[in-house]
PDB file of C-alpha atoms in Angstrom:
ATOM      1  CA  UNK A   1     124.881 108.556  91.140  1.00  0.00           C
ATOM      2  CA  UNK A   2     124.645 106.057  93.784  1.00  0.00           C
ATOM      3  CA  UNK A   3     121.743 108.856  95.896  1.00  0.00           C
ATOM      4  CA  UNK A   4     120.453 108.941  92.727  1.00  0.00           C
ATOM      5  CA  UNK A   5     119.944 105.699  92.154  1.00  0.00           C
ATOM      6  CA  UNK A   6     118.454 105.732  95.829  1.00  0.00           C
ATOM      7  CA  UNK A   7     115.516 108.177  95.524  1.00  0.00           C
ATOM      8  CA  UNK A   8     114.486 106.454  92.230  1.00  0.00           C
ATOM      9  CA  UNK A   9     114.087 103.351  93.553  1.00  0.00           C
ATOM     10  CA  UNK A  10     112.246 104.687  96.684  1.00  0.00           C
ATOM     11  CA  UNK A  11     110.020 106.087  94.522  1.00  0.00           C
ATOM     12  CA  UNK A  12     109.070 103.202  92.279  1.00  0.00           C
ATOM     13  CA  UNK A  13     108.611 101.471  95.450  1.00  0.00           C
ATOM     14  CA  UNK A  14     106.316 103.810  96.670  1.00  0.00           C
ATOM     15  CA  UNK A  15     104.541 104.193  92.852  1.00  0.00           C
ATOM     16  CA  UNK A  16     104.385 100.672  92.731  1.00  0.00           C
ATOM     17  CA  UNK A  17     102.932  99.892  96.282  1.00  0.00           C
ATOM     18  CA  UNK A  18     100.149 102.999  95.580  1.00  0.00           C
ATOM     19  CA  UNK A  19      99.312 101.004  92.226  1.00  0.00           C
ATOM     20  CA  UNK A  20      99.065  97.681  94.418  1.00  0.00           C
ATOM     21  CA  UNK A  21      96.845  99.100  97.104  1.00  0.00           C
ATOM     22  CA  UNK A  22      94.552 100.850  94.821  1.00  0.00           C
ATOM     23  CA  UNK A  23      93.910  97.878  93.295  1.00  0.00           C
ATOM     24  CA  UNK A  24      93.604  95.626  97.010  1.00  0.00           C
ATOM     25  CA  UNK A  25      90.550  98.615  97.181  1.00  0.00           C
ATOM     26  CA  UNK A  26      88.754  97.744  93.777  1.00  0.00           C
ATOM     27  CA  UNK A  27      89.821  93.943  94.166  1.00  0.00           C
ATOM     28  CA  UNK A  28      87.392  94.075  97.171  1.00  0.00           C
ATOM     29  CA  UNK A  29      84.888  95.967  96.005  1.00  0.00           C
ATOM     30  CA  UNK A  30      84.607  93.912  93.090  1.00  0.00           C
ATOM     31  CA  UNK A  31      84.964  96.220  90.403  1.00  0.00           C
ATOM     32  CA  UNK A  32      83.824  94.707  87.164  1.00  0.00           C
ATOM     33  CA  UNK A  33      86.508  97.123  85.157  1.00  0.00           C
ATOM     34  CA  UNK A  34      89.293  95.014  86.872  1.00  0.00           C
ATOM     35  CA  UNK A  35      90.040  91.578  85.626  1.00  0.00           C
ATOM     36  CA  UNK A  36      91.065  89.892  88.578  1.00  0.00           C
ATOM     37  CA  UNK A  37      88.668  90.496  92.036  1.00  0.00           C
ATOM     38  CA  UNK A  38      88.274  88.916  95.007  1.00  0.00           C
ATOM     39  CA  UNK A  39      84.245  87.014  93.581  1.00  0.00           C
ATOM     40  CA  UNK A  40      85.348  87.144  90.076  1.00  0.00           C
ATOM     41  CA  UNK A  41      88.247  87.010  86.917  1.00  0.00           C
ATOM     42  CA  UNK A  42      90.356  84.345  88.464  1.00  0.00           C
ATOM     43  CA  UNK A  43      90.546  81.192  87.595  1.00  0.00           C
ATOM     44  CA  UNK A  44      88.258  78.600  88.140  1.00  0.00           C
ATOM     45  CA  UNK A  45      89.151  75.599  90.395  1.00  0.00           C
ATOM     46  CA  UNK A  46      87.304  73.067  92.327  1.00  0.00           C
ATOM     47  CA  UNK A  47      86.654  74.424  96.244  1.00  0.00           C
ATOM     48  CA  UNK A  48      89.247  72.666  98.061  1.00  0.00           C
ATOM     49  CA  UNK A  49      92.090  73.430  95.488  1.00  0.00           C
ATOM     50  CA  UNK A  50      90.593  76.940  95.798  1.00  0.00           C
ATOM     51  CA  UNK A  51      90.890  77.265  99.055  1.00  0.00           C
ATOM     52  CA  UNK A  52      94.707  75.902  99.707  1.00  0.00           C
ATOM     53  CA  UNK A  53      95.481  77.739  97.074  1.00  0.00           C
ATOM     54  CA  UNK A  54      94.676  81.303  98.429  1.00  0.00           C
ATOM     55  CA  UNK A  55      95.181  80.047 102.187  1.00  0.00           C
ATOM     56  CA  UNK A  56      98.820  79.350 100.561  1.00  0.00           C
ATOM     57  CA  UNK A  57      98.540  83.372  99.048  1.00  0.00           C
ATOM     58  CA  UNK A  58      97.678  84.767 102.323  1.00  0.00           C
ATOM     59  CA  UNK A  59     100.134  82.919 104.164  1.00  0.00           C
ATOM     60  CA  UNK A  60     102.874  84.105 101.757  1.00  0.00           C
ATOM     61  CA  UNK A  61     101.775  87.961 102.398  1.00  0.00           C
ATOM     62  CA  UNK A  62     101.588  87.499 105.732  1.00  0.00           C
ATOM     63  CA  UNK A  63     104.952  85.797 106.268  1.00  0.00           C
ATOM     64  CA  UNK A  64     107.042  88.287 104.219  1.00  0.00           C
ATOM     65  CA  UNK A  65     105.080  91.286 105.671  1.00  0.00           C
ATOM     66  CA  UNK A  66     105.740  90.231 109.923  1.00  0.00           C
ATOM     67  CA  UNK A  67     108.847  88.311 109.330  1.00  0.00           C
ATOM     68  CA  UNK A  68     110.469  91.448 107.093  1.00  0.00           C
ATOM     69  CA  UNK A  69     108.925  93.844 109.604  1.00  0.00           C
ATOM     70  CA  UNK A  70     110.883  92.121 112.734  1.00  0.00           C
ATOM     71  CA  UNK A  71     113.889  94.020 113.969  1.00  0.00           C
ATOM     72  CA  UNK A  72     116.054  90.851 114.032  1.00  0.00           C
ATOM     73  CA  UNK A  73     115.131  90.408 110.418  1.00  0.00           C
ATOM     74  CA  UNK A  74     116.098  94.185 109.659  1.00  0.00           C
ATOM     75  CA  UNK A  75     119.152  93.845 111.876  1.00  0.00           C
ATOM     76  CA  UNK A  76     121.014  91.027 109.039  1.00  0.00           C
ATOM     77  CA  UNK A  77     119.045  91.910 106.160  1.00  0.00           C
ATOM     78  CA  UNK A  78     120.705  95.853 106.460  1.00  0.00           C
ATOM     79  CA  UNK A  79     124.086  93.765 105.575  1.00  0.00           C
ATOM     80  CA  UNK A  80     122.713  93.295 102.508  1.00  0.00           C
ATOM     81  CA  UNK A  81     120.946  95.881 101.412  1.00  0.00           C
ATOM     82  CA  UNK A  82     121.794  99.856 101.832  1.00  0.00           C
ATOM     83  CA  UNK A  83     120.090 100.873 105.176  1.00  0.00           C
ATOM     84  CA  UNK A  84     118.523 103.926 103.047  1.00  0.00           C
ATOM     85  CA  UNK A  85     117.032 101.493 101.277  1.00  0.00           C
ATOM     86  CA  UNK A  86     115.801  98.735 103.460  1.00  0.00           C
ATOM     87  CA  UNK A  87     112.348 100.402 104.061  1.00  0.00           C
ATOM     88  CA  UNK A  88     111.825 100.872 100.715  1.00  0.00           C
ATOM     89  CA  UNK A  89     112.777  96.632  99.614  1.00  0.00           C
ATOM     90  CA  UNK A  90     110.361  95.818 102.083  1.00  0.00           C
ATOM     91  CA  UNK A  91     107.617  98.068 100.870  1.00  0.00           C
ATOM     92  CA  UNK A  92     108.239  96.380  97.211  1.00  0.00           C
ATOM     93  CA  UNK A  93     108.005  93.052  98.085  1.00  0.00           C
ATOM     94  CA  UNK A  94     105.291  93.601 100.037  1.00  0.00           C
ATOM     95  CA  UNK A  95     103.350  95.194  97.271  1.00  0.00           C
ATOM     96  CA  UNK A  96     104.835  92.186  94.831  1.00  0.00           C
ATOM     97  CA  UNK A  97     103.316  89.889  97.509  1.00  0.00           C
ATOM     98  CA  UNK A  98     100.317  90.953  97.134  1.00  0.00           C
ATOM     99  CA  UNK A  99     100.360  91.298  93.207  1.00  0.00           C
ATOM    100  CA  UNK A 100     101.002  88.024  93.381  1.00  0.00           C
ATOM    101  CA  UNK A 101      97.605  86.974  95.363  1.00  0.00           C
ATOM    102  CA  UNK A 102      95.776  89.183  93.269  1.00  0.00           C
ATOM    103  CA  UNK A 103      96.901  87.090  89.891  1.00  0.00           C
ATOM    104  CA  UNK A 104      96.486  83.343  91.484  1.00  0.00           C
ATOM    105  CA  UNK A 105      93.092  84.230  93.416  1.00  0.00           C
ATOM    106  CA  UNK A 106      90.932  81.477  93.168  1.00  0.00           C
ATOM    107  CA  UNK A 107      87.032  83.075  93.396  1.00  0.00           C
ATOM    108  CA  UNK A 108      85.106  80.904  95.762  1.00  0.00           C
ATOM    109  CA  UNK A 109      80.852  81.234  95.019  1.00  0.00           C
ATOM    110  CA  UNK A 110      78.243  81.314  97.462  1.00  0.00           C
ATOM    111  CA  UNK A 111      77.003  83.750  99.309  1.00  0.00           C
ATOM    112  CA  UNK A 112      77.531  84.039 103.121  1.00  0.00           C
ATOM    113  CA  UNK A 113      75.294  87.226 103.918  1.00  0.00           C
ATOM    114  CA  UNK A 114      73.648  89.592 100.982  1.00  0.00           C
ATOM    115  CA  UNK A 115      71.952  92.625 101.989  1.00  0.00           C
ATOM    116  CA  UNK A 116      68.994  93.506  99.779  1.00  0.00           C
ATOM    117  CA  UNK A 117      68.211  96.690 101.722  1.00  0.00           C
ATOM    118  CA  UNK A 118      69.069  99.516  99.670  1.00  0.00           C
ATOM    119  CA  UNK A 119      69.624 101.762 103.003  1.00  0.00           C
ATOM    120  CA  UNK A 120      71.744  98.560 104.744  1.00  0.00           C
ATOM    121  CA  UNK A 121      74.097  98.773 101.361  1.00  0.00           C
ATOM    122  CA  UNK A 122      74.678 102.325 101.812  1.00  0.00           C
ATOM    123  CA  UNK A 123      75.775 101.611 105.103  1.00  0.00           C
ATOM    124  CA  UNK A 124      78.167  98.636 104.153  1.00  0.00           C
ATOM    125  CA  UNK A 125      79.766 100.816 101.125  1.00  0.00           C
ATOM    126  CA  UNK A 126      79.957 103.777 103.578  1.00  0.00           C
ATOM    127  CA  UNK A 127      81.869 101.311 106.186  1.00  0.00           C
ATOM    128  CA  UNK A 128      83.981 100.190 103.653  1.00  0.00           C
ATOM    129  CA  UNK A 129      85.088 103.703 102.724  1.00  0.00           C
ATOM    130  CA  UNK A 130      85.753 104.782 106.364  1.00  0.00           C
ATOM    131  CA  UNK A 131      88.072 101.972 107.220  1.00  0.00           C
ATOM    132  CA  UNK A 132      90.039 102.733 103.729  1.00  0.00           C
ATOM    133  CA  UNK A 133      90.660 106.193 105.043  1.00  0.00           C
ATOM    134  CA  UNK A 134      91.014 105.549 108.741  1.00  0.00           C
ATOM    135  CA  UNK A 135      94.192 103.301 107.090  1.00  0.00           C
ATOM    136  CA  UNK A 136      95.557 106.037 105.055  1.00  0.00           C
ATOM    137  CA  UNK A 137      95.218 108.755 107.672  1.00  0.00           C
ATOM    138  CA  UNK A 138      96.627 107.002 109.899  1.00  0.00           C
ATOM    139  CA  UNK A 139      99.576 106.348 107.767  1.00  0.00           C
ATOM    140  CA  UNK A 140     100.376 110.257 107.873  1.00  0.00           C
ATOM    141  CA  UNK A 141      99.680 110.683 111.559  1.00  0.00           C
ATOM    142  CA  UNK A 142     102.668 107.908 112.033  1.00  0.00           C
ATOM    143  CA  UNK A 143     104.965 109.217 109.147  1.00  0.00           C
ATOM    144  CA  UNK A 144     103.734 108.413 105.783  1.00  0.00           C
ATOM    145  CA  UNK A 145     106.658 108.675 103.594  1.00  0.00           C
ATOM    146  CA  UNK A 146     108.795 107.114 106.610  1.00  0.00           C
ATOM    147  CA  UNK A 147     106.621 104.210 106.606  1.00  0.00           C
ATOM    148  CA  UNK A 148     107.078 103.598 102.921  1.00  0.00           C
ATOM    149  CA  UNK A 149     110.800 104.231 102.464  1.00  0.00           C
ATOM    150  CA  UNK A 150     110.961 107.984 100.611  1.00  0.00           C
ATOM    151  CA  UNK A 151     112.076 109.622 104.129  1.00  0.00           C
ATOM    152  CA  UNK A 152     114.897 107.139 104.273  1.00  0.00           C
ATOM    153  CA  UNK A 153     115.833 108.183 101.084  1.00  0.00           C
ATOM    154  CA  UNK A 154     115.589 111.748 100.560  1.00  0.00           C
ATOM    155  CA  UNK A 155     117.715 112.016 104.025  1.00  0.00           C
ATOM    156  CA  UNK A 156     120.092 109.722 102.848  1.00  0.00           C
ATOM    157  CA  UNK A 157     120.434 112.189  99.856  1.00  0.00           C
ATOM    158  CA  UNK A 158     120.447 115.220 101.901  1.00  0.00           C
ATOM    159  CA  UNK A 159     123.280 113.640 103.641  1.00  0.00           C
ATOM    160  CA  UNK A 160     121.518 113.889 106.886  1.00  0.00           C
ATOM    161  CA  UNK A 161     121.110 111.314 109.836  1.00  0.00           C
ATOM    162  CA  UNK A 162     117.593 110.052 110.843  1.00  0.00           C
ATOM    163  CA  UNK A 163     116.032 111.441 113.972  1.00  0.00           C
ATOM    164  CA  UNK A 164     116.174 109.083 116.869  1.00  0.00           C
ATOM    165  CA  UNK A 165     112.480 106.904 117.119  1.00  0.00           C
ATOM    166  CA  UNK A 166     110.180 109.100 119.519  1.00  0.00           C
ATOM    167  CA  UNK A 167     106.701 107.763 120.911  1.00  0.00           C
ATOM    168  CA  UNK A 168     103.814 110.032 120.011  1.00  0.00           C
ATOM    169  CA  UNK A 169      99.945 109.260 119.802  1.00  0.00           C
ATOM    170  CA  UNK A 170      98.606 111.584 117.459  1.00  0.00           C
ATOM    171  CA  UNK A 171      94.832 112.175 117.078  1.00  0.00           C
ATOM    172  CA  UNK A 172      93.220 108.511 116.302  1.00  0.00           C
ATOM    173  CA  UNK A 173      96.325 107.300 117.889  1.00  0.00           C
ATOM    174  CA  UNK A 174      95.020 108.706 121.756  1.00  0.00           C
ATOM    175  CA  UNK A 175      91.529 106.094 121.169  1.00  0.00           C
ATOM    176  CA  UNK A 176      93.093 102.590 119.681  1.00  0.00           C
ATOM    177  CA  UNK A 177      96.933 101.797 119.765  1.00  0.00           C
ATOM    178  CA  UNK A 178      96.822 100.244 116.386  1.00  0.00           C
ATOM    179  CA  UNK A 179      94.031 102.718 114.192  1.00  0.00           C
ATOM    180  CA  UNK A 180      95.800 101.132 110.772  1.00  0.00           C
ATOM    181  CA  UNK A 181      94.906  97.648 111.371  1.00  0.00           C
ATOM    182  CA  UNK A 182      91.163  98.743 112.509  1.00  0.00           C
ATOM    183  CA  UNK A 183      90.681 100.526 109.375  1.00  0.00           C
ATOM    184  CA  UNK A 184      92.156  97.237 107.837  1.00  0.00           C
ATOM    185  CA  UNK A 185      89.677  95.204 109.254  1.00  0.00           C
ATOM    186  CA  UNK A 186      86.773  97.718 109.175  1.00  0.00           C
ATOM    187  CA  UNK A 187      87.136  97.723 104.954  1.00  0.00           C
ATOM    188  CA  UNK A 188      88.018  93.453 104.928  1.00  0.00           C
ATOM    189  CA  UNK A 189      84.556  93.008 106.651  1.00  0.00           C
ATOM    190  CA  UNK A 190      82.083  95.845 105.425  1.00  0.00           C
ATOM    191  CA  UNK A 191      80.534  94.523 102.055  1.00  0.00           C
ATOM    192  CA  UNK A 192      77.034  94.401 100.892  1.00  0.00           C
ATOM    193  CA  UNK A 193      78.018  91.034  99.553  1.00  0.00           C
ATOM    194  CA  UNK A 194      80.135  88.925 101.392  1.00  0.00           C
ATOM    195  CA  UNK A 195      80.589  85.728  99.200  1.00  0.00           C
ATOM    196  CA  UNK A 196      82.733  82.242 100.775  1.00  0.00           C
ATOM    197  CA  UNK A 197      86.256  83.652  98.895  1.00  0.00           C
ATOM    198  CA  UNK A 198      85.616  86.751 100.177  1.00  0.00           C
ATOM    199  CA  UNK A 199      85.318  85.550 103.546  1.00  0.00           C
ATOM    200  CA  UNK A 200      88.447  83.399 103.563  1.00  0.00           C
ATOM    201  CA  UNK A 201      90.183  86.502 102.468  1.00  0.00           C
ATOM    202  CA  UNK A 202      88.733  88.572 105.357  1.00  0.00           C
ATOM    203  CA  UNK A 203      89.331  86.079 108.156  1.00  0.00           C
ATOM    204  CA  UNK A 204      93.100  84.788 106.567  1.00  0.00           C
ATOM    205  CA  UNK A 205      94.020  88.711 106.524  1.00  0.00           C
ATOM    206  CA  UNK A 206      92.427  89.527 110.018  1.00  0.00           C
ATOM    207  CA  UNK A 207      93.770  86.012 111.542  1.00  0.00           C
ATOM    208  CA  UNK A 208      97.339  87.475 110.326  1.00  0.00           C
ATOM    209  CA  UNK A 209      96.762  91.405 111.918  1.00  0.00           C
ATOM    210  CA  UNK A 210      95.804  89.844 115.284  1.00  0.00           C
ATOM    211  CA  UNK A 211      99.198  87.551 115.483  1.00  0.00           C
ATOM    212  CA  UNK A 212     100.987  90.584 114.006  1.00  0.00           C
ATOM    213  CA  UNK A 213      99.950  92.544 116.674  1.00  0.00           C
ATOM    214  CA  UNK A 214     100.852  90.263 118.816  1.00  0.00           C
ATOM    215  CA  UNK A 215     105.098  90.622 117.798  1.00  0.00           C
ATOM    216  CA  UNK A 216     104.235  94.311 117.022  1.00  0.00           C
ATOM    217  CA  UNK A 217     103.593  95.070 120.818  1.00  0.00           C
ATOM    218  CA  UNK A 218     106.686  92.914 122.225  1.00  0.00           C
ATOM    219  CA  UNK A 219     108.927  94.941 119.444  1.00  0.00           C
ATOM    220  CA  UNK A 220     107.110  98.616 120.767  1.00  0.00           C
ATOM    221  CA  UNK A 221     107.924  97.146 124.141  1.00  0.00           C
ATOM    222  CA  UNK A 222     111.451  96.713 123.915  1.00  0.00           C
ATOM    223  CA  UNK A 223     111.807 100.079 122.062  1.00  0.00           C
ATOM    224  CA  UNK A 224     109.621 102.359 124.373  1.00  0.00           C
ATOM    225  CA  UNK A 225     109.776 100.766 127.299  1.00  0.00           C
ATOM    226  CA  UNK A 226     107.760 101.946 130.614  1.00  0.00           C
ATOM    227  CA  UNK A 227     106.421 104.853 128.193  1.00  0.00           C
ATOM    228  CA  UNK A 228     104.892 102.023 125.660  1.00  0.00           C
ATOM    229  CA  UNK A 229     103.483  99.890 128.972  1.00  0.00           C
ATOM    230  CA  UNK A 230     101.600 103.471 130.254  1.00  0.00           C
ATOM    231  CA  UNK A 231      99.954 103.583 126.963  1.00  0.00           C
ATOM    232  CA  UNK A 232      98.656  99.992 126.644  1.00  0.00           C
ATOM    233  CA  UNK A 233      97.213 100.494 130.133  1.00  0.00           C
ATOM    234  CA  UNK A 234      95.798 103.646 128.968  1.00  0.00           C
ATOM    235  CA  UNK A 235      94.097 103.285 125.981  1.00  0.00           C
ATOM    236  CA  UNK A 236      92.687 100.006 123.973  1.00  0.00           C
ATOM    237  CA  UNK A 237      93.993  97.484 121.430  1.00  0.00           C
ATOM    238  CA  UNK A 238      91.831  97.789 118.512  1.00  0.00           C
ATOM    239  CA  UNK A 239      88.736  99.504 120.241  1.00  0.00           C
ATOM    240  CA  UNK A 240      88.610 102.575 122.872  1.00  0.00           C
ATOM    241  CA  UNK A 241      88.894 100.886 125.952  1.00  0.00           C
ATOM    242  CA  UNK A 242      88.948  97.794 125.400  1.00  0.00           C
ATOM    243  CA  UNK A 243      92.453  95.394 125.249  1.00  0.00           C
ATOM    244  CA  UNK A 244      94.066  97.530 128.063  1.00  0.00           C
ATOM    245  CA  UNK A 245      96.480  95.649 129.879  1.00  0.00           C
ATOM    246  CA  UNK A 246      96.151  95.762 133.302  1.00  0.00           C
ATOM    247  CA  UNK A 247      98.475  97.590 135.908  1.00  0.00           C
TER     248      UNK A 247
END
């Protein structure tokens, strides 16, 4: 009963956080069929309530999502929580976090940049698409269903003990250490339209990626070693050869 009980929650995790990020898609596209998006459905505030409010929302994601993700963290919080299941707690509250921005948005008007050109929106929407899918391939080049809890899960039913970490740079992995959070960035930024609430979302998220990265690196460090050090002198941060540390 009680592996049971462990796959199906892994799996509504995992349902759950696919609902969320389908919807973190739309919500920046500004798809009229949804009713909350990041230029529209919310409610209406003046601009500085507006903008504590969702500086307060994208604080609160990014505070569960680095502090959660810290091995420290993981270290007590397994004490609590079934270590087959850890991953997949994370993943959930993650995804609530979110939810929750998504509901108490506050839609700030006026337009930073608008690009009329027909051809220049094409390539926006077409920029926007890319970094969506450089973020989930790179998901499966890493370990997709690791990332998100299911692994930990369906192991823990098997009765089997996870493999020990191993440091591989698969495919988009051998031009940018951190492909995920470029793709990330890549969709935040590409828009045809990019209005003053969207830009507070795109700078709050990317402010929080580049001081994530920063803990990310000292926590590959520690794990990896000389190996992870070879790599950052060898290939770049968030572009191909650039944010190589030096020898």
């Amino acid at each position: 009963m009680k592996k049971l009980f462990s796959m199906l929650f892994s799996g509504t995790a995992y349902t759950l956080f696919l609902g969320v990020f389908l919807y973190l898609i739309a919500f920046l596209a500004d798809l009229p069929q949804i009713p909350r998006r990041v230029d529209a459905g919310g409610q209406e505030a003046p601009v500085v309530i507006a903008f504590l409010v969702d500086v307060g929302l994208i604080a609160l994601f990014g505070l569960q999502h680095s502090i959660m993700a810290r091995p420290w963290f993981k270290k007590a919080w397994k004490r609590l929580v079934p270590a087959q299941s850890e991953r997949s707690v994370y993943v959930l509250l993650a995804s609530g976090a979110l939810a929750l921005l998504f509901v108490l948005w506050r839609p700030i008007e006026g337009d930073v940049w608008h690009a009329h050109s027909a051809l220049l929106q094409t390539i926006l929407w077409l920029l926007f698409a890319a970094g969506w899918l450089i973020v989930l391939a790179s998901t499966f080049l890493i370990n997709h269903f690791e990332l998100f809890g299911l692994q930990q899960a369906w192991l823990y039913v098997r009765g089997r003990a996870a493999a020990a970490p191993q440091f591989r740079t698969p495919l988009l992995y051998r031009i940018v250490r951190h492909p995920l959070y470029l793709g990330f960035l890549i969709a935040f930024w590409a828009t045809p339209v990019m209005t003053a609430g969207h830009l507070l979302f795109a700078f709050g998220m990317s402010s929080y990626i580049f001081i994530a990265l920063i803990y990310e690196e000292r926590d590959l460090l520690d794990q990896f070693g000389d190996e992870y050090r070879r790599y950052q002198q060898r290939v770049g941060k968030m572009l191909p050869a650039i944010g190589r540390r030096a020898v």
